[in-house]
Short mmCIF file of N, CA and C in Angstrom, two decimals:
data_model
loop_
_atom_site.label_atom_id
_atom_site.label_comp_id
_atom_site.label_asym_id
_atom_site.label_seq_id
_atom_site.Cartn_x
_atom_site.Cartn_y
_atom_site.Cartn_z
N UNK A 12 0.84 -1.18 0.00
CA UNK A 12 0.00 0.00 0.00
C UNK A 12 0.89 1.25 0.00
N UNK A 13 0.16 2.28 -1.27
CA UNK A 13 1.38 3.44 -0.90
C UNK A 13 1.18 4.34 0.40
N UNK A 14 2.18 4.85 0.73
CA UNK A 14 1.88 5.85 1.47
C UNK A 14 1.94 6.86 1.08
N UNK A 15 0.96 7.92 2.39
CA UNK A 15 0.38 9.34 2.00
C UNK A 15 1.10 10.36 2.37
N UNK A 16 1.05 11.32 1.57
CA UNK A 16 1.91 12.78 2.15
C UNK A 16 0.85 13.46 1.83
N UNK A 17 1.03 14.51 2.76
CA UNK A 17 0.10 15.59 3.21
C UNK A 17 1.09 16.81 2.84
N UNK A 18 0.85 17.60 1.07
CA UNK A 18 1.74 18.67 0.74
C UNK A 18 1.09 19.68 0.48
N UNK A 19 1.52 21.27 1.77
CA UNK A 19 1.28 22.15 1.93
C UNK A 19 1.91 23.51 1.32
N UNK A 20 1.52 24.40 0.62
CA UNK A 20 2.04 24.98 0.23
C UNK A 20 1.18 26.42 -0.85
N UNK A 21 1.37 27.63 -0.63
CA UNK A 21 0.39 28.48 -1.28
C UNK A 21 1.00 28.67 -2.77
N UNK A 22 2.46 28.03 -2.95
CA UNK A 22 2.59 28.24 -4.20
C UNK A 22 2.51 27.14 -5.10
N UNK A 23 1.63 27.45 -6.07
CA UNK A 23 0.76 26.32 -7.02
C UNK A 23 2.10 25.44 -7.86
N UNK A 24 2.44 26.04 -8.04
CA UNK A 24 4.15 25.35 -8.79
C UNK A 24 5.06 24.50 -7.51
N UNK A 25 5.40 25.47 -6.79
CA UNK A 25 5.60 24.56 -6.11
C UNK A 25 5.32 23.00 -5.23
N UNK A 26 3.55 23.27 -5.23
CA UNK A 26 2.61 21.81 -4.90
C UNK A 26 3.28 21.04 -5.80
N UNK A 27 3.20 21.85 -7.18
CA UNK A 27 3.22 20.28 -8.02
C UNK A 27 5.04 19.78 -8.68
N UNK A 28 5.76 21.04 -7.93
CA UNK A 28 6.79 20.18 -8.13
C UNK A 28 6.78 19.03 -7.15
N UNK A 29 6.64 19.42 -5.75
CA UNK A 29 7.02 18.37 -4.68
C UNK A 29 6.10 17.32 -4.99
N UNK A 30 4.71 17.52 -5.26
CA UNK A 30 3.92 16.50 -5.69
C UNK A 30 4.57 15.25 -6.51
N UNK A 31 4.94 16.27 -7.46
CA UNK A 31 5.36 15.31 -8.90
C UNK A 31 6.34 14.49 -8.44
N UNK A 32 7.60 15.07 -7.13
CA UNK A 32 8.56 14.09 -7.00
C UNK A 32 8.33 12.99 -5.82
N UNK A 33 7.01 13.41 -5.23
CA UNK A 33 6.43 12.19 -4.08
C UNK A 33 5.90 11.42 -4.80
N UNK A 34 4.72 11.73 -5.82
CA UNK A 34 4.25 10.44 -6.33
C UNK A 34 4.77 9.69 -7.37
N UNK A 35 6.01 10.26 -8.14
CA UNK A 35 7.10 9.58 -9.19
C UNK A 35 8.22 8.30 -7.76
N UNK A 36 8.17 8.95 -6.57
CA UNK A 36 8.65 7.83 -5.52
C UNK A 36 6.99 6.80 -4.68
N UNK A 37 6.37 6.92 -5.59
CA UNK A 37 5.27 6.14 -4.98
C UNK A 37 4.41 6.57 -3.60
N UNK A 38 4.23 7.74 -3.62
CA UNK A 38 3.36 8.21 -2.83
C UNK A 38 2.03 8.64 -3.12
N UNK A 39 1.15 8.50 -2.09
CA UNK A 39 -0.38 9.19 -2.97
C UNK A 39 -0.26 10.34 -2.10
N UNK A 40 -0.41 11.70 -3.18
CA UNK A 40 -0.36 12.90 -2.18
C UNK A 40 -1.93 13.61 -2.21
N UNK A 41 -1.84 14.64 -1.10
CA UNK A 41 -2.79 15.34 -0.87
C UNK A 41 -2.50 16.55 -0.50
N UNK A 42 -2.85 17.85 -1.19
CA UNK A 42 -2.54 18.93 -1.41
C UNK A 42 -3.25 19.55 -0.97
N UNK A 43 -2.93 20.87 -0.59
CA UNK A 43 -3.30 21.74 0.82
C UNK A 43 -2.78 23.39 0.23
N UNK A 44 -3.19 24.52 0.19
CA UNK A 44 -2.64 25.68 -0.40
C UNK A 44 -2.45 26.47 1.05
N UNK A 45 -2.78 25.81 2.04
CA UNK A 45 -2.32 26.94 3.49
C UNK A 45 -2.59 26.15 4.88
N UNK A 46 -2.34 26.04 5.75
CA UNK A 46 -2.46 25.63 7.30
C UNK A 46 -3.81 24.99 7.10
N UNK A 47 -5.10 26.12 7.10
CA UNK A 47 -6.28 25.97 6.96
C UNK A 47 -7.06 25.05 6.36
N UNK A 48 -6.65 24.69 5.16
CA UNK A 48 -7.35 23.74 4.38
C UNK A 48 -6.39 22.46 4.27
N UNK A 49 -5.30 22.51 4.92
CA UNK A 49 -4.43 21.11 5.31
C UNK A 49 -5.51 21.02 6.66
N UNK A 50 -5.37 21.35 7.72
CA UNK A 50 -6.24 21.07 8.65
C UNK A 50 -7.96 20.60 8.12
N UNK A 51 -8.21 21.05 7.47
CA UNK A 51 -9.74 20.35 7.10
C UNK A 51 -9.24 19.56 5.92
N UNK A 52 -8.44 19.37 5.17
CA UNK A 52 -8.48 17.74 4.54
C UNK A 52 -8.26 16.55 5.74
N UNK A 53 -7.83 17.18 7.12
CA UNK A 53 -7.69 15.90 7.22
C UNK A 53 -8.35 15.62 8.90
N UNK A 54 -9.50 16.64 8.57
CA UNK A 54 -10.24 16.72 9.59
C UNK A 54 -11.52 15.56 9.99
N UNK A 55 -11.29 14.88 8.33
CA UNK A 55 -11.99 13.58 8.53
C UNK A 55 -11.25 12.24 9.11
N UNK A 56 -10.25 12.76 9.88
CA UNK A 56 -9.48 11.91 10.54
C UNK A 56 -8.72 10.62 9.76
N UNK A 57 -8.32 11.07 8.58
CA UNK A 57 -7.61 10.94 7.79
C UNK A 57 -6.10 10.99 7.83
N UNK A 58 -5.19 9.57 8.34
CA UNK A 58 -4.03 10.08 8.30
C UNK A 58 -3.23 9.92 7.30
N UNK A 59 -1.79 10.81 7.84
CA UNK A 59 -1.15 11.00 6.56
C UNK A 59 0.41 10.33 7.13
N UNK A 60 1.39 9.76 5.76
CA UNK A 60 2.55 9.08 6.38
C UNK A 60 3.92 10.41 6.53
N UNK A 61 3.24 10.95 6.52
CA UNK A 61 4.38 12.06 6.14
C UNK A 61 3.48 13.85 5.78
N UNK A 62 3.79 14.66 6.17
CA UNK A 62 3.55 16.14 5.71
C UNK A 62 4.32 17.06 5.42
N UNK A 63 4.77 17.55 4.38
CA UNK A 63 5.68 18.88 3.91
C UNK A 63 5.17 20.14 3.91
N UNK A 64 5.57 20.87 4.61
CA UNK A 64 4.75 22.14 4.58
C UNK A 64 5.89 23.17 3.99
N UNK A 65 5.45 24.45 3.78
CA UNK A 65 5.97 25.54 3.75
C UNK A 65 5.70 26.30 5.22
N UNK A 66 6.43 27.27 5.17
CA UNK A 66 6.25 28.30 6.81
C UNK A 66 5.81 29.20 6.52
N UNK A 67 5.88 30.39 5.61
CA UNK A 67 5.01 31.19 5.07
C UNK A 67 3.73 31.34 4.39
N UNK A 68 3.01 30.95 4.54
CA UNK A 68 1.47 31.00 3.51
C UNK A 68 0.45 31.97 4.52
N UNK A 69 -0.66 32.27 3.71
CA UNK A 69 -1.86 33.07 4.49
C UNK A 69 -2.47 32.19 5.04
N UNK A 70 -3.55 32.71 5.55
CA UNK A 70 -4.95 31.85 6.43
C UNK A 70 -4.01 31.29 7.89
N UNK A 71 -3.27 30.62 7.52
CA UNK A 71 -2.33 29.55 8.69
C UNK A 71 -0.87 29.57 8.03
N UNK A 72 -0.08 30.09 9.13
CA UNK A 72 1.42 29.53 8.81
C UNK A 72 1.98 28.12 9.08
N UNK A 73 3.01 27.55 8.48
CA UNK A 73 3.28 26.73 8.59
C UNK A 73 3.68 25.77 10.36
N UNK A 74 4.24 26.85 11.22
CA UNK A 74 4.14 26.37 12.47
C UNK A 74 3.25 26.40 12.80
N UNK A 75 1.92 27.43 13.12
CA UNK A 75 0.74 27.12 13.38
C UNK A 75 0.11 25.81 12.86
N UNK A 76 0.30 25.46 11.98
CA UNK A 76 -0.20 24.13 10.93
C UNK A 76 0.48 23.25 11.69
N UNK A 77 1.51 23.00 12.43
CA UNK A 77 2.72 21.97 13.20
C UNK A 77 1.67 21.97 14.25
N UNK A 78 1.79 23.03 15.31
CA UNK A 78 0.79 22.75 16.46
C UNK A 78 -0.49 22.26 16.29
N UNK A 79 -1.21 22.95 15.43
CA UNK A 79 -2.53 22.53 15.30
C UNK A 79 -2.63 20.66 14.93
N UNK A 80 -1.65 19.75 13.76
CA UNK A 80 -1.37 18.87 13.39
C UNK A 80 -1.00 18.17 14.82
N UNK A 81 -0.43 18.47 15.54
CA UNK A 81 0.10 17.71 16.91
C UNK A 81 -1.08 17.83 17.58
N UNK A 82 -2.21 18.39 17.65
CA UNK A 82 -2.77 18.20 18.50
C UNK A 82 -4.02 17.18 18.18
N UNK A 83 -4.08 16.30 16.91
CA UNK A 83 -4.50 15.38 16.42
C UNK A 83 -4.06 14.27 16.64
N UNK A 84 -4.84 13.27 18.04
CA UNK A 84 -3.71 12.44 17.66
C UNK A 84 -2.86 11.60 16.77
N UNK A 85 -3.67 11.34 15.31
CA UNK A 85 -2.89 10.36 14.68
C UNK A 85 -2.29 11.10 14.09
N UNK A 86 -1.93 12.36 14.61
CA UNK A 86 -0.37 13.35 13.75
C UNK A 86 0.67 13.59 14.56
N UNK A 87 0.04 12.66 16.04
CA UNK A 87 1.15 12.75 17.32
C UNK A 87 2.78 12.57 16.87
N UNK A 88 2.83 11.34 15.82
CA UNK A 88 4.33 11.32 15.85
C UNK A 88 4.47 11.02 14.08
N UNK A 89 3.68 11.68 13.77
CA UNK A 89 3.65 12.08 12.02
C UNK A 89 4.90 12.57 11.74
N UNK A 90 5.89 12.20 11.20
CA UNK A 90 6.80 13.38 10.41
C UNK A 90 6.16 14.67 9.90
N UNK A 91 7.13 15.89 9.87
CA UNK A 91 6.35 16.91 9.61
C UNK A 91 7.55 17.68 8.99
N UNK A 92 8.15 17.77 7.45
CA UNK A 92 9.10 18.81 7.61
C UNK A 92 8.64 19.84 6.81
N UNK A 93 9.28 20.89 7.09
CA UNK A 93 9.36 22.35 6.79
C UNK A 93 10.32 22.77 5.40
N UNK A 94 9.14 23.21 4.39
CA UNK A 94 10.08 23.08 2.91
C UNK A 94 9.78 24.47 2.66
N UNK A 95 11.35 24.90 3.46
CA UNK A 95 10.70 27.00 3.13
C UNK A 95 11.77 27.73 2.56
N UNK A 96 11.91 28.52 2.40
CA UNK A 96 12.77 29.54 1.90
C UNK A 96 13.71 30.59 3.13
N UNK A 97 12.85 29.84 4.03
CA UNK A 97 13.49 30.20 5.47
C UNK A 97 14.97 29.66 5.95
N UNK A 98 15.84 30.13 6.26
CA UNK A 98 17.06 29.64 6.78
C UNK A 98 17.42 29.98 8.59
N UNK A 99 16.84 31.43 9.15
CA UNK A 99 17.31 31.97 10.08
C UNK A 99 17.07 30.74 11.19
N UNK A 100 18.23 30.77 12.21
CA UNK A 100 18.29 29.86 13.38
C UNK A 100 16.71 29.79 13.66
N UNK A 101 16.79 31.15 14.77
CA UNK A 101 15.19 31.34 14.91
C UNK A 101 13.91 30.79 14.74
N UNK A 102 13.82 30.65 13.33
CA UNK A 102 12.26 29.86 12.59
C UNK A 102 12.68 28.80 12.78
N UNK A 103 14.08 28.42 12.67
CA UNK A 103 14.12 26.50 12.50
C UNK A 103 13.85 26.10 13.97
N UNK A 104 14.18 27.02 15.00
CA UNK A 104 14.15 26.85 16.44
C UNK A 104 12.89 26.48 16.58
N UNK A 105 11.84 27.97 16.06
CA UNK A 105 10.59 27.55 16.60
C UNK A 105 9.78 26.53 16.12
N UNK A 106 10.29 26.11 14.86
CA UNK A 106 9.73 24.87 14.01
C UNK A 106 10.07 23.99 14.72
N UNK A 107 10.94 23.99 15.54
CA UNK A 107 11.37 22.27 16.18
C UNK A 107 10.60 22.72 17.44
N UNK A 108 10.56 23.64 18.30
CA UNK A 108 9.69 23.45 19.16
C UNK A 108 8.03 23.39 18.80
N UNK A 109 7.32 23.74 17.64
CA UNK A 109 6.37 23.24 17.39
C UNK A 109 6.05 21.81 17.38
N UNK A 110 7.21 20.92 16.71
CA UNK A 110 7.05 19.77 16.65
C UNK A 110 7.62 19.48 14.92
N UNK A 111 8.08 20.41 13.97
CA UNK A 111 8.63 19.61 13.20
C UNK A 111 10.12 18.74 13.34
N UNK A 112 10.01 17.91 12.41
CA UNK A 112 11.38 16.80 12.47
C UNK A 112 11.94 17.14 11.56
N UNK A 113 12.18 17.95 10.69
CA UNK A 113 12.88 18.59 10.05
C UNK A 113 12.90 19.92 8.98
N UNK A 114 13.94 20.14 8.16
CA UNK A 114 13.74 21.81 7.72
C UNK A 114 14.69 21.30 6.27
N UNK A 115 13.95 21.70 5.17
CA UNK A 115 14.82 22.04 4.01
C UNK A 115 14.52 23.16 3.54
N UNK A 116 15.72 23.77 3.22
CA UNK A 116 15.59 25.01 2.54
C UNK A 116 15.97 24.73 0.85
N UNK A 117 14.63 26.10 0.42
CA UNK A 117 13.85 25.99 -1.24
C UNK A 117 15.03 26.63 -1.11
N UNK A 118 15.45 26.96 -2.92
CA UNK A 118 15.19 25.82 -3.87
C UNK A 118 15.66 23.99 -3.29
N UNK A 119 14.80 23.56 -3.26
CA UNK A 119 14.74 21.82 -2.75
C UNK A 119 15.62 20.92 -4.01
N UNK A 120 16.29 20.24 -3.64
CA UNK A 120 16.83 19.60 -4.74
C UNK A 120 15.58 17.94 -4.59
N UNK A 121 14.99 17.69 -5.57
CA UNK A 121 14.51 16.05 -5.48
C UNK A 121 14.87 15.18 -4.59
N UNK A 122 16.53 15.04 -4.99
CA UNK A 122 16.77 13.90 -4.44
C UNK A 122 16.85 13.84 -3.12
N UNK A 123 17.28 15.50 -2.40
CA UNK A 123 17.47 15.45 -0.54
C UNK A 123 16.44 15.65 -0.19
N UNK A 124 15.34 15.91 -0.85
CA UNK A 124 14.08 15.78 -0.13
C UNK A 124 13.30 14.18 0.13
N UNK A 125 13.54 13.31 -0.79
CA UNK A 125 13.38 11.77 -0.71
C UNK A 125 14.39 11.47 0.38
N UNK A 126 15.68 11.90 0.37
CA UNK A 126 16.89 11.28 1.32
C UNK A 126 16.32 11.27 2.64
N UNK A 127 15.37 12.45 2.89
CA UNK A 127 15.61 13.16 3.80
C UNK A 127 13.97 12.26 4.48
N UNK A 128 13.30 12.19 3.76
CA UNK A 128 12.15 11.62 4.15
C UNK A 128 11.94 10.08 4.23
N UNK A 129 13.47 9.50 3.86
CA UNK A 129 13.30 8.00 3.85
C UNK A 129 14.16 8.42 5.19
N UNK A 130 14.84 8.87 5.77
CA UNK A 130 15.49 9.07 7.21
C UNK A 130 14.56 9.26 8.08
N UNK A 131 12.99 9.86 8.17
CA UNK A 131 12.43 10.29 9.25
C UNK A 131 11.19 9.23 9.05
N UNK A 132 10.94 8.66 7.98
CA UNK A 132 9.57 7.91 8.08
C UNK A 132 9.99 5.90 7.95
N UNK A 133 9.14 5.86 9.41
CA UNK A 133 9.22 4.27 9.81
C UNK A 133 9.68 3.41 8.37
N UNK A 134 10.21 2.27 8.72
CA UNK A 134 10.32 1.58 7.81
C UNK A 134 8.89 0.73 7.62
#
């Protein structure tokens, strides 16, 4: 059975690059344009094996989207990383105290984003 990623992000190009390179590695994804409407796809208690977010978008930022996601339990120990354009200590700080497990900074290369997600999600 494949597994699911939960990919967040307000920029439409960007969904479908990361898209294109989760489900070319066998993932079924589910796409989200902000905090807000990632939280109600998966408000039907719907889990996901994995979530990529961005940190910047409207409606909900991406850490807000971390807390809110943790407080679900079947997103208790979800991978959750952060695919932003963000670098400063700071955001990555507060991203890990939200609860993400990790941070790549855009431009994303394909392949360290697979590397990076076969390192944090169960075998």
């Amino acid at each position: 059975m494949a597994k699911t990623a939960l990919v967040v992000d307000d920029s439409p190009t960007m969904r479908q690059m990361v898209s294109f390179t989760l489900t070319n590695a066998g993932f079924q994804v589910v796409e989200a344009e902000h905090g807000k409407d990632a939280v109600k796809k998966v408000s039907d208690g719907r889990k996901m094996d994995i979530v990529v977010t961005d940190l910047n978008m409207p409606e909900m930022d991406g850490i807000t989207l971390i807390k809110e996601l943790r407080k679900i339990p079947v997103f208790r120990f979800t991978p959750i990383l952060m695919l932003t354009t963000e670098s400063a200590e700071d955001k990555k700080r507060s991203g890990k105290e939200a609860g993400a497990t990790g941070w790549i900074v855009k431009p994303f290369d394909p392949e360290v984003l697979l590397k990076t997600i076969a390192k944090v999600l169960p075998a």
